[in-house]
N, CA and C atoms as an extended XYZ file, in Angstrom:
309
Properties=species:S:1:pos:R:3:atomname:S:1:resname:S:1:resid:I:1 pbc="F F F"
N        31.578      -34.031       37.032 N   MET     1
C        31.282      -32.705       36.988 CA  MET     1
C        29.734      -34.117       35.939 C   MET     1
N        29.953      -34.889       34.841 N   MET     2
C        29.309      -35.807       34.508 CA  MET     2
C        28.947      -37.334       34.916 C   MET     2
N        29.758      -37.374       36.040 N   SER     3
C        29.347      -38.384       37.073 CA  SER     3
C        28.044      -38.073       37.650 C   SER     3
N        27.821      -36.678       38.205 N   MET     4
C        26.887      -36.306       38.698 CA  MET     4
C        25.185      -36.173       38.294 C   MET     4
N        25.476      -35.704       37.071 N   TYR     5
C        24.379      -35.716       36.463 CA  TYR     5
C        24.349      -36.994       35.885 C   TYR     5
N        24.846      -38.432       35.797 N   ARG     6
C        24.876      -39.459       35.149 CA  ARG     6
C        24.077      -40.426       36.993 C   ARG     6
N        24.212      -39.639       37.890 N   GLU     7
C        24.057      -40.859       39.282 CA  GLU     7
C        22.711      -39.743       39.216 C   GLU     7
N        22.737      -38.794       38.910 N   ASN     8
C        21.084      -37.805       38.783 CA  ASN     8
C        20.130      -38.630       37.845 C   ASN     8
N        20.486      -38.824       36.743 N   ALA     9
C        19.641      -39.549       36.089 CA  ALA     9
C        19.330      -40.596       36.077 C   ALA     9
N        20.126      -41.901       36.887 N   LYS    10
C        19.989      -42.965       37.343 CA  LYS    10
C        18.848      -43.094       38.341 C   LYS    10
N        19.232      -42.266       39.551 N   LYS    11
C        18.460      -42.082       40.778 CA  LYS    11
C        16.723      -41.384       40.066 C   LYS    11
N        16.431      -40.549       38.723 N   LEU    12
C        15.318      -40.350       38.481 CA  LEU    12
C        14.606      -41.293       37.682 C   LEU    12
N        15.593      -42.345       36.732 N   SER    13
C        15.657      -43.476       36.301 CA  SER    13
C        14.877      -44.522       37.075 C   SER    13
N        15.353      -44.638       38.052 N   LYS    14
C        14.957      -45.896       39.415 CA  LYS    14
C        13.613      -45.923       39.635 C   LYS    14
N        14.200      -44.104       40.245 N   ALA    15
C        12.330      -43.757       40.773 CA  ALA    15
C        11.062      -43.719       39.853 C   ALA    15
N        11.369      -43.474       38.868 N   TYR    16
C         9.718      -42.902       37.725 CA  TYR    16
C         9.738      -44.851       37.387 C   TYR    16
N        10.773      -45.869       37.286 N   ARG    17
C        10.085      -47.156       36.665 CA  ARG    17
C         9.267      -47.912       37.945 C   ARG    17
N        10.206      -47.205       39.530 N   ASP    18
C         9.471      -48.205       40.853 CA  ASP    18
C         8.527      -47.163       41.050 C   ASP    18
N         7.060      -48.258       39.900 N   ARG    19
C         5.491      -47.592       40.561 CA  ARG    19
C         4.828      -49.051       40.796 C   ARG    19
N         4.081      -49.118       41.711 N   PRO    20
C         2.568      -49.891       41.622 CA  PRO    20
C         2.530      -50.258       40.229 C   PRO    20
N         2.324      -49.762       39.808 N   SER    21
C         1.866      -50.885       37.909 CA  SER    21
C         2.320      -49.663       37.320 C   SER    21
N         1.921      -49.831       35.885 N   THR    22
C         2.180      -49.406       34.199 CA  THR    22
C         1.290      -48.747       34.970 C   THR    22
N         2.052      -47.653       33.400 N   PRO    23
C         1.671      -46.184       32.696 CA  PRO    23
C         0.281      -46.362       32.460 C   PRO    23
N         0.277      -47.907       31.896 N   LEU    24
C        -1.137      -48.514       30.873 CA  LEU    24
C        -1.867      -48.570       31.511 C   LEU    24
N        -1.945      -49.516       33.053 N   GLU    25
C        -3.127      -49.898       34.261 CA  GLU    25
C        -2.908      -48.451       34.526 C   GLU    25
N        -2.278      -47.588       34.982 N   THR    26
C        -2.990      -46.030       35.648 CA  THR    26
C        -4.162      -45.453       35.183 C   THR    26
N        -3.931      -45.564       33.456 N   ALA    27
C        -4.745      -44.755       32.677 CA  ALA    27
C        -6.053      -45.349       32.978 C   ALA    27
N        -5.519      -46.786       32.502 N   VAL    28
C        -7.098      -47.541       32.587 CA  VAL    28
C        -7.757      -47.204       34.527 C   VAL    28
N        -7.444      -47.489       35.135 N   TRP    29
C        -7.784      -46.659       36.706 CA  TRP    29
C        -8.359      -45.710       36.680 C   TRP    29
N        -7.817      -44.711       36.336 N   TRP    30
C        -8.227      -43.135       35.998 CA  TRP    30
C        -9.469      -43.557       34.991 C   TRP    30
N        -9.528      -43.873       33.964 N   THR    31
C       -10.663      -43.665       33.271 CA  THR    31
C       -11.490      -44.639       33.430 C   THR    31
N       -11.567      -46.035       34.630 N   GLU    32
C       -12.416      -46.307       35.197 CA  GLU    32
C       -13.124      -45.512       35.899 C   GLU    32
N       -12.697      -45.037       36.658 N   TYR    33
C       -12.362      -44.295       37.786 CA  TYR    33
C       -13.507      -43.263       37.868 C   TYR    33
N       -13.460      -42.218       36.592 N   LEU    34
C       -13.598      -40.564       36.351 CA  LEU    34
C       -15.407      -42.014       35.447 C   LEU    34
N       -14.996      -43.151       34.372 N   GLY    35
C       -16.492      -43.565       34.243 CA  GLY    35
C       -17.406      -43.955       35.010 C   GLY    35
N       -17.117      -44.358       36.610 N   ARG    36
C       -18.112      -44.739       37.677 CA  ARG    36
C       -18.819      -43.045       38.366 C   ARG    36
N       -18.331      -42.384       37.439 N   GLY    37
C       -18.979      -40.745       37.816 CA  GLY    37
C       -18.310      -40.252       38.988 C   GLY    37
N       -16.888      -40.384       39.551 N   ASN    38
C       -16.142      -39.769       40.583 CA  ASN    38
C       -15.574      -37.998       40.036 C   ASN    38
N       -16.482      -37.729       38.734 N   SER    39
C       -16.040      -36.841       37.947 CA  SER    39
C       -15.179      -35.742       39.533 C   SER    39
N       -13.912      -35.387       39.730 N   LEU    40
C       -13.575      -34.705       41.191 CA  LEU    40
C       -13.534      -33.337       40.360 C   LEU    40
N       -13.390      -31.782       40.610 N   PRO    41
C       -13.164      -30.944       40.357 CA  PRO    41
C       -12.169      -30.580       39.466 C   PRO    41
N       -10.520      -30.854       39.621 N   TYR    42
C        -9.524      -30.812       39.765 CA  TYR    42
C        -9.306      -31.610       38.362 C   TYR    42
N       -10.155      -32.732       37.831 N   VAL    43
C       -10.499      -33.371       36.769 CA  VAL    43
C       -10.824      -32.168       36.030 C   VAL    43
N       -12.024      -31.558       35.466 N   LYS    44
C       -12.586      -31.436       34.584 CA  LYS    44
C       -11.900      -30.096       34.577 C   LYS    44
N       -11.899      -30.204       32.814 N   SER    45
C       -11.051      -28.577       32.197 CA  SER    45
C       -11.753      -27.318       32.714 C   SER    45
N       -10.810      -26.560       32.485 N   GLU    46
C       -10.989      -25.408       32.528 CA  GLU    46
C       -12.133      -24.580       31.978 C   GLU    46
N       -12.371      -24.829       30.801 N   ALA    47
C       -12.815      -24.775       29.559 CA  ALA    47
C       -14.540      -25.039       29.505 C   ALA    47
N       -14.821      -25.514       30.221 N   ALA    48
C       -16.461      -26.136       31.121 CA  ALA    48
C       -16.810      -24.591       31.517 C   ALA    48
N       -15.965      -23.679       32.536 N   SER    49
C       -16.237      -23.194       32.551 CA  SER    49
C       -16.193      -21.505       32.199 C   SER    49
N       -15.538      -21.790       31.050 N   MET    50
C       -15.376      -20.565       29.968 CA  MET    50
C       -16.389      -19.837       29.158 C   MET    50
N       -17.005      -18.729       29.198 N   PRO    51
C       -17.895      -17.873       28.186 CA  PRO    51
C       -16.940      -18.353       26.249 C   PRO    51
N       -18.284      -18.968       25.823 N   TRP    52
C       -18.208      -19.653       24.628 CA  TRP    52
C       -17.118      -18.204       23.898 C   TRP    52
N       -17.221      -17.119       23.801 N   TYR    53
C       -16.516      -16.316       22.962 CA  TYR    53
C       -14.816      -16.159       23.513 C   TYR    53
N       -14.373      -16.898       25.195 N   GLN    54
C       -13.154      -17.333       25.976 CA  GLN    54
C       -12.793      -18.241       25.070 C   GLN    54
N       -13.455      -19.607       25.027 N   ARG    55
C       -13.254      -20.770       24.755 CA  ARG    55
C       -12.996      -21.113       23.418 C   ARG    55
N       -13.721      -20.391       22.498 N   ASN    56
C       -13.089      -20.063       20.752 CA  ASN    56
C       -12.395      -19.071       20.933 C   ASN    56
N       -11.303      -18.156       21.525 N   LEU    57
C       -10.508      -16.724       21.483 CA  LEU    57
C       -10.908      -15.966       20.425 C   LEU    57
N       -12.632      -15.765       20.364 N   ILE    58
C       -12.904      -14.627       19.629 CA  ILE    58
C       -12.690      -13.512       20.143 C   ILE    58
N       -12.224      -13.486       21.809 N   ASP    59
C       -12.141      -12.052       22.260 CA  ASP    59
C       -10.244      -11.841       22.241 C   ASP    59
N        -9.277      -12.626       22.177 N   VAL    60
C        -7.913      -12.632       21.214 CA  VAL    60
C        -8.365      -12.260       20.221 C   VAL    60
N        -9.051      -12.395       19.333 N   MET    61
C        -9.309      -12.883       17.878 CA  MET    61
C        -9.456      -11.339       17.315 C   MET    61
N       -10.285      -10.817       18.267 N   LEU    62
C       -11.193       -9.585       18.274 CA  LEU    62
C       -10.024       -8.332       18.750 C   LEU    62
N        -9.511       -8.618       19.494 N   ALA    63
C        -8.216       -7.748       20.163 CA  ALA    63
C        -7.057       -7.476       18.750 C   ALA    63
N        -6.966       -8.321       18.168 N   LEU    64
C        -5.792       -8.536       17.223 CA  LEU    64
C        -6.165       -7.851       15.775 C   LEU    64
N        -7.218       -8.527       15.436 N   ALA    65
C        -8.084       -7.552       14.320 CA  ALA    65
C        -8.081       -6.180       14.796 C   ALA    65
N        -8.253       -5.186       15.973 N   LEU    66
C        -8.761       -3.686       16.058 CA  LEU    66
C        -7.051       -3.669       16.408 C   LEU    66
N        -6.046       -4.200       16.500 N   LEU    67
C        -4.737       -3.600       16.265 CA  LEU    67
C        -4.218       -3.611       15.277 C   LEU    67
N        -4.451       -4.700       14.553 N   ALA    68
C        -4.361       -4.283       12.940 CA  ALA    68
C        -5.499       -3.061       12.231 C   ALA    68
N        -6.393       -3.028       12.399 N   LEU    69
C        -7.180       -2.075       11.804 CA  LEU    69
C        -6.568       -0.437       12.364 C   LEU    69
N        -6.481       -0.961       13.525 N   LEU    70
C        -5.577        0.636       13.807 CA  LEU    70
C        -4.332        1.106       13.889 C   LEU    70
N        -3.290       -0.138       13.274 N   SER    71
C        -2.052        0.047       12.570 CA  SER    71
C        -2.581        0.676       11.194 C   SER    71
N        -3.236       -0.129       10.120 N   ILE    72
C        -3.804       -0.029        9.320 CA  ILE    72
C        -4.237        1.632        8.701 C   ILE    72
N        -4.007        2.117       10.012 N   TYR    73
C        -5.621        3.512        9.787 CA  TYR    73
C        -4.343        4.394       10.266 C   TYR    73
N        -3.864        3.778       11.542 N   VAL    74
C        -2.490        5.142       11.621 CA  VAL    74
C        -1.332        5.371       10.189 C   VAL    74
N        -0.789        3.999        9.727 N   SER    75
C         0.159        4.416        8.652 CA  SER    75
C        -0.494        4.937        7.516 C   SER    75
N        -1.833        4.939        6.897 N   PHE    76
C        -2.512        5.330        6.272 CA  PHE    76
C        -2.316        6.983        6.443 C   PHE    76
N        -2.996        7.677        7.187 N   ARG    77
C        -2.839        8.543        7.990 CA  ARG    77
C        -1.622        9.522        8.031 C   ARG    77
N        -0.754        8.352        8.265 N   ALA    78
C         0.508        9.284        8.294 CA  ALA    78
C         1.248        9.085        6.711 C   ALA    78
N         0.593        8.498        5.863 N   LEU    79
C         1.505        8.671        4.232 CA  LEU    79
C         0.543        9.650        4.015 C   LEU    79
N        -0.414        9.541        4.731 N   LYS    80
C        -1.538       10.528        3.706 CA  LYS    80
C        -0.452       12.367        3.947 C   LYS    80
N        -0.616       12.206        5.341 N   TYR    81
C         0.588       14.165        6.234 CA  TYR    81
C         1.347       13.457        5.369 C   TYR    81
N         2.224       12.627        4.863 N   ILE    82
C         3.669       12.654        4.137 CA  ILE    82
C         3.496       13.177        2.862 C   ILE    82
N         2.444       12.629        2.128 N   LEU    83
C         2.487       13.308        1.259 CA  LEU    83
C         2.033       14.369        0.607 C   LEU    83
N         0.476       14.682        1.066 N   THR    84
C         0.377       16.193        0.949 CA  THR    84
C         1.078       17.065        1.393 C   THR    84
N         1.955       16.946        2.524 N   ARG    85
C         2.760       18.018        2.868 CA  ARG    85
C         4.258       17.842        1.613 C   ARG    85
N         4.529       17.054        1.147 N   ARG    86
C         5.363       16.905        0.175 CA  ARG    86
C         4.804       17.760       -1.106 C   ARG    86
N         3.050       17.363       -1.571 N   LYS    87
C         3.219       18.326       -2.468 CA  LYS    87
C         2.720       19.353       -2.416 C   LYS    87
N         2.549       20.020       -0.792 N   LYS    88
C         2.690       21.288       -0.704 CA  LYS    88
C         3.758       22.457       -0.949 C   LYS    88
N         5.222       20.935       -0.381 N   LYS    89
C         6.696       21.784       -0.416 CA  LYS    89
C         6.683       22.142       -2.301 C   LYS    89
N         6.755       20.887       -2.776 N   GLN    90
C         6.497       21.473       -4.567 CA  GLN    90
C         5.796       22.021       -4.982 C   GLN    90
N         4.402       22.476       -4.346 N   GLU    91
C         3.757       23.816       -4.843 CA  GLU    91
C         4.461       25.189       -5.128 C   GLU    91
N         4.813       25.276       -3.375 N   GLU    92
C         5.481       26.035       -2.353 CA  GLU    92
C         6.783       26.378       -3.931 C   GLU    92
N         7.787       25.524       -3.966 N   ARG    93
C         9.048       25.673       -5.092 CA  ARG    93
C         8.305       26.016       -6.448 C   ARG    93
N         7.548       25.594       -7.014 N   ASN    94
C         6.902       26.047       -8.301 CA  ASN    94
C         6.303       27.151       -8.279 C   ASN    94
N         5.425       27.765       -7.297 N   ASP    95
C         5.335       29.142       -7.367 CA  ASP    95
C         6.753       30.517       -7.125 C   ASP    95
N         7.430       29.375       -6.227 N   GLY    96
C         8.595       30.926       -6.227 CA  GLY    96
C         8.888       30.730       -7.672 C   GLY    96
N         9.706       29.650       -8.561 N   MET    97
C         9.858       29.719       -9.054 CA  MET    97
C         9.407       30.512      -10.869 C   MET    97
N         8.426       30.235      -10.615 N   SER    98
C         7.521       31.142      -11.618 CA  SER    98
C         7.459       32.786      -11.389 C   SER    98
N         7.155       32.674       -9.870 N   SER    99
C         7.243       34.597      -10.001 CA  SER    99
C         8.490       35.127      -10.248 C   SER    99
N         9.860       34.290      -10.458 N   LYS   100
C        10.612       34.803      -10.702 CA  LYS   100
C        10.912       35.237      -11.991 C   LYS   100
N        10.824       33.787      -12.573 N   LYS   101
C        10.375       33.891      -14.393 CA  LYS   101
C        10.025       35.470      -14.769 C   LYS   101
N         8.554       35.747      -13.997 N   ARG   102
C         7.879       36.763      -14.203 CA  ARG   102
C         8.395       38.433      -14.349 C   ARG   102
N         9.692       38.386      -13.264 N   ASN   103
C        10.147       39.369      -12.674 CA  ASN   103
C        11.319       39.903      -13.943 C   ASN   103
């Protein structure tokens, strides 16, 4: 098993190193190519065609903020419901105890 891995690694290494120019020369060539004005559509960034609010992730931040506010609102409503219910039960218990004492 290990020998197959080693053989594949050697093949990939040989294929990677067997190129007509060094990585630096390739980078320089592409930089010069684009500098000559040969800007191709697949080289351009997708951000160039995006609206500003998507490029700056404003839409994502708004959605997250809305979700946070909604969860806070639901939490407070649930807490208020629980506390008022608890208070009503306590008042009912107190009313029941006070009516027993009177009789």
